[in-house]
Tab-separated table of N, CA and C in Angstrom:
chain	number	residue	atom	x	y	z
A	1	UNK	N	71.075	-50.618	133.516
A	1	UNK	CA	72.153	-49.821	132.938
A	1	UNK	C	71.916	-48.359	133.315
A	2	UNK	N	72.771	-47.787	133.795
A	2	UNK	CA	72.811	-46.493	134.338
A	2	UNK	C	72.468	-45.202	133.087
A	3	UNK	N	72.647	-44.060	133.399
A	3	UNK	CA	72.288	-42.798	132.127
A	3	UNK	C	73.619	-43.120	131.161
A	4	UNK	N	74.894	-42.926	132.251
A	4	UNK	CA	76.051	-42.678	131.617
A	4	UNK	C	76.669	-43.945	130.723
A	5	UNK	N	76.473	-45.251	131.183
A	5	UNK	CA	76.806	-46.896	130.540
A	5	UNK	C	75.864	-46.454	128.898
A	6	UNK	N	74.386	-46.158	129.223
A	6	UNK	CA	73.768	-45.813	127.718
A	6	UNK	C	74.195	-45.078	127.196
A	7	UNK	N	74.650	-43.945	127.872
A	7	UNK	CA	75.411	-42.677	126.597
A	7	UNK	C	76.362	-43.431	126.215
A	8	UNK	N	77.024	-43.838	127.068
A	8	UNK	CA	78.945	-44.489	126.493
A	8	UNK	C	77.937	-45.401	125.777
A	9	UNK	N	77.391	-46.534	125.824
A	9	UNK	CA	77.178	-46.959	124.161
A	9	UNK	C	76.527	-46.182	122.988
A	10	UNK	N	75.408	-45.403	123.590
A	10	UNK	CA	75.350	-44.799	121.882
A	10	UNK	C	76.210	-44.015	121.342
A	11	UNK	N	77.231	-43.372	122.262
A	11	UNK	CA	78.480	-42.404	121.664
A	11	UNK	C	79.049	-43.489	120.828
A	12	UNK	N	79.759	-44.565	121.252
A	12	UNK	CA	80.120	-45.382	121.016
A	12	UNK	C	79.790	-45.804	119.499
A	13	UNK	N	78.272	-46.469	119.749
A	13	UNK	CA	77.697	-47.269	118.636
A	13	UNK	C	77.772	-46.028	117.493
A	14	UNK	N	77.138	-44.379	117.730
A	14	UNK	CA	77.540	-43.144	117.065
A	14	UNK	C	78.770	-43.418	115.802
A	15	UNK	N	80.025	-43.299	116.765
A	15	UNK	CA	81.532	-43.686	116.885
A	15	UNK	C	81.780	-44.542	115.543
A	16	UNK	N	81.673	-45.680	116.064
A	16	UNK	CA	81.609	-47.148	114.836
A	16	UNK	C	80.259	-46.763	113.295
A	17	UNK	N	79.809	-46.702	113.764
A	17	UNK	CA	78.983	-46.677	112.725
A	17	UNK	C	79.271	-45.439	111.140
A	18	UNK	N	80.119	-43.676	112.089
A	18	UNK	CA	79.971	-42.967	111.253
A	18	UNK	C	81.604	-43.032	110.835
A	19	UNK	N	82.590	-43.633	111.547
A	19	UNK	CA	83.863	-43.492	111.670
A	19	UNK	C	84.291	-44.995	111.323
A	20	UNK	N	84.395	-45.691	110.654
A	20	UNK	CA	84.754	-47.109	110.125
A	20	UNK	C	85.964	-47.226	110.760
A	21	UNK	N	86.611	-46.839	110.615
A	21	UNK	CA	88.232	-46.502	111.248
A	21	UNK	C	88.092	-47.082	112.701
A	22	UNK	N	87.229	-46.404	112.991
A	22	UNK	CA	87.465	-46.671	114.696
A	22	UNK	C	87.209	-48.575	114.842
A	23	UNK	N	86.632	-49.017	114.261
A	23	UNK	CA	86.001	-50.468	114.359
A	23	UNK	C	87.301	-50.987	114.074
A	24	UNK	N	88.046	-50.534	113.429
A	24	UNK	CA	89.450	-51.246	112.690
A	24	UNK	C	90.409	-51.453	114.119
A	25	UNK	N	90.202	-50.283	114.529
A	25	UNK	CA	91.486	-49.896	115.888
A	25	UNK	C	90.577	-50.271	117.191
A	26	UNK	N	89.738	-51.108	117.131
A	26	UNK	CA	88.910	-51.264	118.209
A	26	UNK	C	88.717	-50.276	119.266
A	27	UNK	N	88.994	-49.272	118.510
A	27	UNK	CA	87.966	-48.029	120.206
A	27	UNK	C	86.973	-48.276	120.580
A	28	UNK	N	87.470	-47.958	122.262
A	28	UNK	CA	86.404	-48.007	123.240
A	28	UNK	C	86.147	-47.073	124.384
A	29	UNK	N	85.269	-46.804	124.527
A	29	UNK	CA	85.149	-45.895	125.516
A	29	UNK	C	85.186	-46.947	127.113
A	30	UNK	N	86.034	-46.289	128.144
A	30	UNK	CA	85.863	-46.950	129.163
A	30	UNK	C	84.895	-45.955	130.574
A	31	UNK	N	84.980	-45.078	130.125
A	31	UNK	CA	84.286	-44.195	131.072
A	31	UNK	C	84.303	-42.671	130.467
A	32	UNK	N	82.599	-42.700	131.035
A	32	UNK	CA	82.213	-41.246	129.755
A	32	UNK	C	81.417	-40.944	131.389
A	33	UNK	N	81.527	-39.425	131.506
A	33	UNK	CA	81.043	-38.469	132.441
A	33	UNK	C	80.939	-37.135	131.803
A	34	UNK	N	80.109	-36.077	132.403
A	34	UNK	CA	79.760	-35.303	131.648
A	34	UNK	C	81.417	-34.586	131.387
A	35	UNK	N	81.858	-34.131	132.634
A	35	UNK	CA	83.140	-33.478	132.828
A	35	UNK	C	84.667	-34.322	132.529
A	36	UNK	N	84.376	-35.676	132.405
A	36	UNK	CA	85.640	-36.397	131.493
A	36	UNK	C	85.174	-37.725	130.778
A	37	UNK	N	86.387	-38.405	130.278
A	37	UNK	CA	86.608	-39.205	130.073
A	37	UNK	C	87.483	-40.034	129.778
A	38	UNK	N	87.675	-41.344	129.393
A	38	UNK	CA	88.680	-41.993	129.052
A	38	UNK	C	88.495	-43.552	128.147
A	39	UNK	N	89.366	-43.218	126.754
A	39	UNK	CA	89.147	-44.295	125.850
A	39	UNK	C	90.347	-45.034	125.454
A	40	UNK	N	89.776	-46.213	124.989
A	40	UNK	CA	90.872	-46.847	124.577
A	40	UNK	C	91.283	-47.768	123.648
A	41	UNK	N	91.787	-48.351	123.016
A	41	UNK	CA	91.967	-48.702	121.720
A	41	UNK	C	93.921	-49.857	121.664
A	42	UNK	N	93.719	-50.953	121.672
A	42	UNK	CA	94.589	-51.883	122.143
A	42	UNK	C	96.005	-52.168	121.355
A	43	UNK	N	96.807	-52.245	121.337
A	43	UNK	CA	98.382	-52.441	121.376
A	43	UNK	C	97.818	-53.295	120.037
A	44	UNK	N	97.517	-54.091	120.499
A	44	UNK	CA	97.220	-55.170	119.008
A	44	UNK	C	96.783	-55.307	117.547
A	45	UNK	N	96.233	-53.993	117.815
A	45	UNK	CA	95.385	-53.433	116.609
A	45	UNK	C	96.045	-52.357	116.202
A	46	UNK	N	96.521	-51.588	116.981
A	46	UNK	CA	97.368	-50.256	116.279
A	46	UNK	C	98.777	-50.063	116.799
A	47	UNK	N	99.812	-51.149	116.262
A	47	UNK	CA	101.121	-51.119	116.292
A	47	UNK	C	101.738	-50.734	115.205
A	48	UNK	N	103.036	-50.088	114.843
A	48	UNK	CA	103.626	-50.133	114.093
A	48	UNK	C	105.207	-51.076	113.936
A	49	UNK	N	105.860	-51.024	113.180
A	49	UNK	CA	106.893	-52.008	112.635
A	49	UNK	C	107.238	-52.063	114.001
A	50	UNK	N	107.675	-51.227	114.802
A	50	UNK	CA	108.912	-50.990	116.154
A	50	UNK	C	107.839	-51.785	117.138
A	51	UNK	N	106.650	-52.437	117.253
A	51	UNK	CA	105.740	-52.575	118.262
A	51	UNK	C	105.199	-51.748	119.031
A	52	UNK	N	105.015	-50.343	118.642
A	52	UNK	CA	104.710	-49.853	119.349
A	52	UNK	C	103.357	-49.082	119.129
A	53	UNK	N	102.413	-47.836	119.864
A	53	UNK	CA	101.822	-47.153	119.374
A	53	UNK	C	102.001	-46.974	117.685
A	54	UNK	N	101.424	-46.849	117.169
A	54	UNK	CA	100.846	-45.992	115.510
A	54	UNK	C	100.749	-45.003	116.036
A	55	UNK	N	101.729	-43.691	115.423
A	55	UNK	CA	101.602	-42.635	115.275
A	55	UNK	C	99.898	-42.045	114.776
A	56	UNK	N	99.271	-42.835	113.795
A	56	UNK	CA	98.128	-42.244	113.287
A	56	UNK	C	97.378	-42.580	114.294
A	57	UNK	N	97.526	-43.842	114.963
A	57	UNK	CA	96.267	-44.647	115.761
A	57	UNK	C	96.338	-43.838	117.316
A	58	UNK	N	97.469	-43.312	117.688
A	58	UNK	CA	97.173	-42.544	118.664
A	58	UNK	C	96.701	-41.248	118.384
A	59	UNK	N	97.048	-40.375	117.312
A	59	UNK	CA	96.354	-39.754	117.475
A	59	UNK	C	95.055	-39.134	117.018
A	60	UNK	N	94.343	-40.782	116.448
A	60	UNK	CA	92.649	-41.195	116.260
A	60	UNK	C	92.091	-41.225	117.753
A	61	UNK	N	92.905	-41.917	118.363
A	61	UNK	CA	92.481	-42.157	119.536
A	61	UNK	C	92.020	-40.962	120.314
A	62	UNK	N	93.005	-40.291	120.311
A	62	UNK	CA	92.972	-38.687	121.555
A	62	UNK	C	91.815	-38.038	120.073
A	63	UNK	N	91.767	-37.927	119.458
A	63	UNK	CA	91.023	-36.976	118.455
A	63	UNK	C	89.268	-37.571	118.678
A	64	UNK	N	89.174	-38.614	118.854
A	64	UNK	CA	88.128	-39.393	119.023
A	64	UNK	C	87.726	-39.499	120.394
A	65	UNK	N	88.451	-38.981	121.607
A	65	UNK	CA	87.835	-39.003	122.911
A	65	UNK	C	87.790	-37.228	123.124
A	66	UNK	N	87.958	-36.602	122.669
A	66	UNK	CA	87.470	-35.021	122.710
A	66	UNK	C	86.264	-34.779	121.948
A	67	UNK	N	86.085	-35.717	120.789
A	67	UNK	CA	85.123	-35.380	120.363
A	67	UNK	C	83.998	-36.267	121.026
A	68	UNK	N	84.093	-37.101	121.286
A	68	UNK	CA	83.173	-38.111	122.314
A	68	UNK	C	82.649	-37.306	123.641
A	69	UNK	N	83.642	-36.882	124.213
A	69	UNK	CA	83.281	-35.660	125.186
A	69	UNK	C	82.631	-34.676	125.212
A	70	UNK	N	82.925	-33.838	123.792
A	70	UNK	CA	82.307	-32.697	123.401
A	70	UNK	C	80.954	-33.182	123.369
A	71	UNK	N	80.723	-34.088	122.067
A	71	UNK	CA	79.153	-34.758	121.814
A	71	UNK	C	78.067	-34.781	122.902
A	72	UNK	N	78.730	-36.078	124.518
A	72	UNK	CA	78.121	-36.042	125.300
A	72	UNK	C	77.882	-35.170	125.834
A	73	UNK	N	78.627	-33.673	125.930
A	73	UNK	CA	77.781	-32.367	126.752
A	73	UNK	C	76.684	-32.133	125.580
A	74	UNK	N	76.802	-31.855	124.531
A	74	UNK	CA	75.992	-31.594	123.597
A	74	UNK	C	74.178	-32.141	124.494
A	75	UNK	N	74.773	-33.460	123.971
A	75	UNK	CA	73.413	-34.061	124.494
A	75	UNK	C	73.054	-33.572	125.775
A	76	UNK	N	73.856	-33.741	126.592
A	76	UNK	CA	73.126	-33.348	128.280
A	76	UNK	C	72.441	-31.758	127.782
A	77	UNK	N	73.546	-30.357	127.440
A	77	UNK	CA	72.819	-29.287	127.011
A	77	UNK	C	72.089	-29.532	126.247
A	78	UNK	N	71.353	-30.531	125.166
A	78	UNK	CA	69.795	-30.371	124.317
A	78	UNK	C	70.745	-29.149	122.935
A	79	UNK	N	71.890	-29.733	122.201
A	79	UNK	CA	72.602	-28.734	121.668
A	79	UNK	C	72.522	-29.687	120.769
A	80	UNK	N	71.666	-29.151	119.510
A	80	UNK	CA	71.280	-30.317	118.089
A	80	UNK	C	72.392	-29.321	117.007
A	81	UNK	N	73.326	-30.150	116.759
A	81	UNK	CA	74.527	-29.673	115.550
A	81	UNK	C	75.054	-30.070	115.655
A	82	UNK	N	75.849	-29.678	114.130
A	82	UNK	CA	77.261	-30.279	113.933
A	82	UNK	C	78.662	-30.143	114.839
A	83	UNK	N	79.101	-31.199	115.345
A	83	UNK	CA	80.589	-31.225	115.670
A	83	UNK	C	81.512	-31.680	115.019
A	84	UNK	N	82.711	-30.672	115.003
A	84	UNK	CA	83.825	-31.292	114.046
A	84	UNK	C	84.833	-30.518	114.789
A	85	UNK	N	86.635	-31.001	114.582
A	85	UNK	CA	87.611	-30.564	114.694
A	85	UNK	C	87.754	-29.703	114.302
A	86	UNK	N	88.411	-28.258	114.488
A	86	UNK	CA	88.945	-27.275	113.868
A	86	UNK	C	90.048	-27.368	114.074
A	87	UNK	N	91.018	-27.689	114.640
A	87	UNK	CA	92.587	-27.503	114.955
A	87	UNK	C	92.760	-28.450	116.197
A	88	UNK	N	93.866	-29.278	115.766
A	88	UNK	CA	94.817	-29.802	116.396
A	88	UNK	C	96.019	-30.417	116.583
A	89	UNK	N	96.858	-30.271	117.571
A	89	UNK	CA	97.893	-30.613	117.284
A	89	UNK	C	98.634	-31.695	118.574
A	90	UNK	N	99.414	-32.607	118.154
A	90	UNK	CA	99.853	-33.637	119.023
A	90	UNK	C	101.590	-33.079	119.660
A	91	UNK	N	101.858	-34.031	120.310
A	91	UNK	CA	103.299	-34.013	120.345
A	91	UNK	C	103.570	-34.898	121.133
A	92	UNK	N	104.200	-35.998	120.813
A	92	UNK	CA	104.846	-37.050	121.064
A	92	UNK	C	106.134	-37.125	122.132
A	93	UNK	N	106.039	-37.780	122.766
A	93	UNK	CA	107.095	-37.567	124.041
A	93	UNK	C	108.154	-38.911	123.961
A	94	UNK	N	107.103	-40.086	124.137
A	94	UNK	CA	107.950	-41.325	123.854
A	94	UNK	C	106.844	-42.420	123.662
A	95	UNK	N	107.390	-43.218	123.386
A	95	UNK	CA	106.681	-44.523	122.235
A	95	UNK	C	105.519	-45.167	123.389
A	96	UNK	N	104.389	-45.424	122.725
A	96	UNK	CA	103.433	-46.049	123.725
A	96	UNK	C	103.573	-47.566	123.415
A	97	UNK	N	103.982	-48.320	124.871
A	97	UNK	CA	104.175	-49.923	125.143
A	97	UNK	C	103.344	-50.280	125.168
A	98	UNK	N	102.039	-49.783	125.521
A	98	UNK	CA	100.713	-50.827	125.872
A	98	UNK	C	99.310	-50.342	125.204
A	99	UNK	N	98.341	-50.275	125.548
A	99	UNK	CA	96.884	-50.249	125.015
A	99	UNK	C	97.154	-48.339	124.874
A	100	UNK	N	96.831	-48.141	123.741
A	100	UNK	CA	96.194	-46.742	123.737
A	100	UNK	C	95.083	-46.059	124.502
A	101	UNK	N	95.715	-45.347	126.049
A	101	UNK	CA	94.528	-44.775	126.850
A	101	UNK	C	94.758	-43.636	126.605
A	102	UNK	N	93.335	-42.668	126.223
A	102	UNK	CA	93.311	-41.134	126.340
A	102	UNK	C	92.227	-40.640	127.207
A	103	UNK	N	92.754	-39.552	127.833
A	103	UNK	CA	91.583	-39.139	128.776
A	103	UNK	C	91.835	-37.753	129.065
A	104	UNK	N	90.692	-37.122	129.010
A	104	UNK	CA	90.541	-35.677	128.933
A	104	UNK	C	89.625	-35.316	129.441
A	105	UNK	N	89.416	-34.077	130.490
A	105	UNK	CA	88.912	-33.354	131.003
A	105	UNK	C	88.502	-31.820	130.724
A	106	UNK	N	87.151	-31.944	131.577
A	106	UNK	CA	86.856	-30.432	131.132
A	106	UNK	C	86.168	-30.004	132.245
A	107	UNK	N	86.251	-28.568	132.910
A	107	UNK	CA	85.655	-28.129	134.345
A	107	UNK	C	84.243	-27.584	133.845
A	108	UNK	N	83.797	-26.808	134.827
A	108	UNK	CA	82.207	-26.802	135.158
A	108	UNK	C	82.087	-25.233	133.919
A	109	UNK	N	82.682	-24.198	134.352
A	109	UNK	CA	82.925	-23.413	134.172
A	109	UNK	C	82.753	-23.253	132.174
A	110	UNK	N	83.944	-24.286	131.412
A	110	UNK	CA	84.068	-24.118	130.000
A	110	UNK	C	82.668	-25.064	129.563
A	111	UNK	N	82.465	-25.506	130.567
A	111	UNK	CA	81.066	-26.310	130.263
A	111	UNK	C	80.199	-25.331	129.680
A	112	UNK	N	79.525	-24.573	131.177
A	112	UNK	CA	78.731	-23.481	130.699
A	112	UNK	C	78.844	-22.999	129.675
A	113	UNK	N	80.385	-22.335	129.410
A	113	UNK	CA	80.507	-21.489	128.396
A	113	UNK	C	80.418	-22.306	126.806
A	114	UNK	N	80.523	-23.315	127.001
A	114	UNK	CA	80.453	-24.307	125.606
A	114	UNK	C	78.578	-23.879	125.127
A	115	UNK	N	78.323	-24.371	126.639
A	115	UNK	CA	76.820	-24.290	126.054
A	115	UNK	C	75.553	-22.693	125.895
A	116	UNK	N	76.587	-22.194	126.503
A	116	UNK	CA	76.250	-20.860	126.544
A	116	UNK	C	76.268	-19.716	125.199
A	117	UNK	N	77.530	-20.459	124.424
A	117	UNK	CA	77.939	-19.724	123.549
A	117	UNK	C	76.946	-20.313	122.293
A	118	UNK	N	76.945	-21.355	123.028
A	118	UNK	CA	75.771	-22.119	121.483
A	118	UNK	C	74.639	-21.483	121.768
A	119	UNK	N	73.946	-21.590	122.543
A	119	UNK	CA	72.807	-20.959	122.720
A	119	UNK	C	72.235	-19.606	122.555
A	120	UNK	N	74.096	-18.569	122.709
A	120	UNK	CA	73.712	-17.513	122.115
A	120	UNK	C	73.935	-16.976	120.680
A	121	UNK	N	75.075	-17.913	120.433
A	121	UNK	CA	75.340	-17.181	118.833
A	121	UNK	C	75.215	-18.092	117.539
A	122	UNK	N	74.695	-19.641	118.878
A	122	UNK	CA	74.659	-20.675	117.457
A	122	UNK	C	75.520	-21.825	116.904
A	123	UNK	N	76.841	-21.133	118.061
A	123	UNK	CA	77.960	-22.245	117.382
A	123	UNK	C	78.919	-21.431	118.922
A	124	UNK	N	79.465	-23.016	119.131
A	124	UNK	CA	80.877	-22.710	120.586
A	124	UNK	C	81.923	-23.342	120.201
A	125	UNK	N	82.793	-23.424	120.984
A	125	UNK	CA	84.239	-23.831	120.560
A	125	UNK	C	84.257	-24.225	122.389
A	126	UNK	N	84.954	-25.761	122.267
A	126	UNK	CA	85.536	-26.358	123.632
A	126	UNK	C	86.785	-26.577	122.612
A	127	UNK	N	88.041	-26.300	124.120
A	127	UNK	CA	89.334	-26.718	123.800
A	127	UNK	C	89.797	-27.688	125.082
A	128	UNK	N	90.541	-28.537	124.415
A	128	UNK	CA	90.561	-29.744	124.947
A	128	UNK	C	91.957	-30.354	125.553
A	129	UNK	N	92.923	-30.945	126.564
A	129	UNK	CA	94.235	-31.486	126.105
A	129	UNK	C	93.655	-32.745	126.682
A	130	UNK	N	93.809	-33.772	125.402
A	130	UNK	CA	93.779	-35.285	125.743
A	130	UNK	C	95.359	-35.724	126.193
A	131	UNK	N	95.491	-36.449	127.008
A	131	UNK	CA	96.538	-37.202	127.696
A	131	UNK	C	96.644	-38.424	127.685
A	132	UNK	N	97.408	-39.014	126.965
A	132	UNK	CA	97.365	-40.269	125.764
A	132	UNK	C	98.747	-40.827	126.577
A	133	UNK	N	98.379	-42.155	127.339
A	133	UNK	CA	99.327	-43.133	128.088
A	133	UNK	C	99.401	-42.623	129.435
A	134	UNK	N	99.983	-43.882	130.147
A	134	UNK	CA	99.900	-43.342	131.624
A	134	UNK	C	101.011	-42.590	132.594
A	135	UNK	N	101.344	-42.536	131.182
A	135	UNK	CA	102.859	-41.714	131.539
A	135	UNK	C	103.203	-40.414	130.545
A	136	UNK	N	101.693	-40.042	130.282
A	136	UNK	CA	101.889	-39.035	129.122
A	136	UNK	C	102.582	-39.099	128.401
A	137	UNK	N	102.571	-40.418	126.937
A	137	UNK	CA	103.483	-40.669	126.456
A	137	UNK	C	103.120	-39.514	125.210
A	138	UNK	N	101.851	-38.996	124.804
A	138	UNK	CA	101.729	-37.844	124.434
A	138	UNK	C	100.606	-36.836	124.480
A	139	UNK	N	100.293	-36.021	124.475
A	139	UNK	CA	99.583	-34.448	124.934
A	139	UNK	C	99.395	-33.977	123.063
A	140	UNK	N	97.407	-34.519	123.292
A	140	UNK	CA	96.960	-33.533	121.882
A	140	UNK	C	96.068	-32.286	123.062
A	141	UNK	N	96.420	-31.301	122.218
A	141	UNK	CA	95.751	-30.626	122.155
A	141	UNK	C	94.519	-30.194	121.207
A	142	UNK	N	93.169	-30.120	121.098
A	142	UNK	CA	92.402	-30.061	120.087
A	142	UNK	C	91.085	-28.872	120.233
A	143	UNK	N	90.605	-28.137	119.239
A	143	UNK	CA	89.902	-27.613	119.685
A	143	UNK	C	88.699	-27.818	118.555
A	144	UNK	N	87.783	-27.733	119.043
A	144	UNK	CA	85.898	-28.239	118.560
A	144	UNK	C	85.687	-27.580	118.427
A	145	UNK	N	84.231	-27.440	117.340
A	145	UNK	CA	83.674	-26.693	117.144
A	145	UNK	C	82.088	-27.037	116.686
A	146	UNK	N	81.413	-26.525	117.775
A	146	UNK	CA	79.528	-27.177	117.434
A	146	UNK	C	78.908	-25.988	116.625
A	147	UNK	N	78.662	-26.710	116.217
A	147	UNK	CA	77.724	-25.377	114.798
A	147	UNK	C	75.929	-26.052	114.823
A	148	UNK	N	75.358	-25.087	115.182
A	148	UNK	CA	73.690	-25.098	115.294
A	148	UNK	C	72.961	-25.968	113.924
A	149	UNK	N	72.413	-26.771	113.723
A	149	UNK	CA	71.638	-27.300	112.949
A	149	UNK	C	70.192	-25.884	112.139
A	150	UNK	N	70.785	-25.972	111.026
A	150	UNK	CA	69.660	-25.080	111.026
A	150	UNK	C	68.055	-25.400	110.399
A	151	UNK	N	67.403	-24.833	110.987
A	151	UNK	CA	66.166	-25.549	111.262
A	151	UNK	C	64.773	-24.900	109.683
C-alpha cells in the first residue's frame, strides 16, 4: 500500500469514527493527494423524495472533502491542531442524478502559505471551492481554519 492509499484510509477511518454521519451516507474518499482530491458518497444513501441528491448530503459531502484535504496537508506539514470550518457557503445549480462526487483543489503556493501561517502565528486559514458532480451540479465554497494545539 502506497503513502497516499494509507493516508486515504486513516483520513477516512479519522472521518467515520469522529463524524457518525458520514458512515450513514457512506463517504468515501477515492483519491487523496497532497494538492487534491476527490470523494464520494452514493445516490442510494443520500436521496431525497424527488430521487435525487439531499440537499444536506451534498453538502456533507463537499464540507467533508475540504476538510479531508486540509487535514492531509496538516499531516504532510507535521501541523498538530485543531481543524474546523469557519464559513461556508453552497449554491446549487441543478439536481444531482448520480453518486455524490466532490473534488477540490489546492496549488503549491496556498499550500505554503497554509503552512507557513501556522508555523508563524499558530493558526492558518485554507480556502477552498469543492465541485460537487460532473457537471458542477454545485460549487461550495468553504474556508478552514487550523488552530495550533497548545502544548
Amino acid at each position: 500500500m502506497s503513502d497516499t492509499s494509507e493516508a486515504r484510509l486513516r483520513i477516512l477511518n479519522k472521518i467515520r469514527e469522529t463524524i457518525p454521519l458520514s458512515n450513514a451516507m457512506q463517504f468515501s474518499i477515492s483519491l487523496l493527494e497532497a494538492d487534491s482530491i476527490v470523494v464520494r458518497a452514493p445516490l442510494s444513501e443520500n436521496f431525497n423524495l424527488h430521487g435525487t441528491g439531499f440537499a444536506g448530503s451534498i453538502y456533507s459531502t463537499g464540507i467533508l472533502a475540504g476538510w479531508a484535504l486540509c487535514y492531509y496537508n496538516m499531516e504532510l506539514f507535521e501541523m498538530s491542531g485543531d481543524l474546523v470550518v469557519g464559513k461556508a457557503e453552497i449554491m446549487y445549480k441543478s439536481p444531482v442524478t448520480d453518486d455524490i462526487v466532490c473534488s477540490a483543489s489546492v496549488n503549491s503556493e496556498e499550500r505554503q502559505a497554509f503552512h507557513q501561517n501556522f508555523k508563524d502565528k499558530g493558526k492558518s486559514t485554507m480556502r477552498l471551492t469543492i465541485k460537487i458532480g460532473e457537471s458542477e451540479n454545485a460549487i461550495l465554497k468553504a474556508r478552514y481554519f487550523a488552530i495550533a494545539s497548545k502544548s
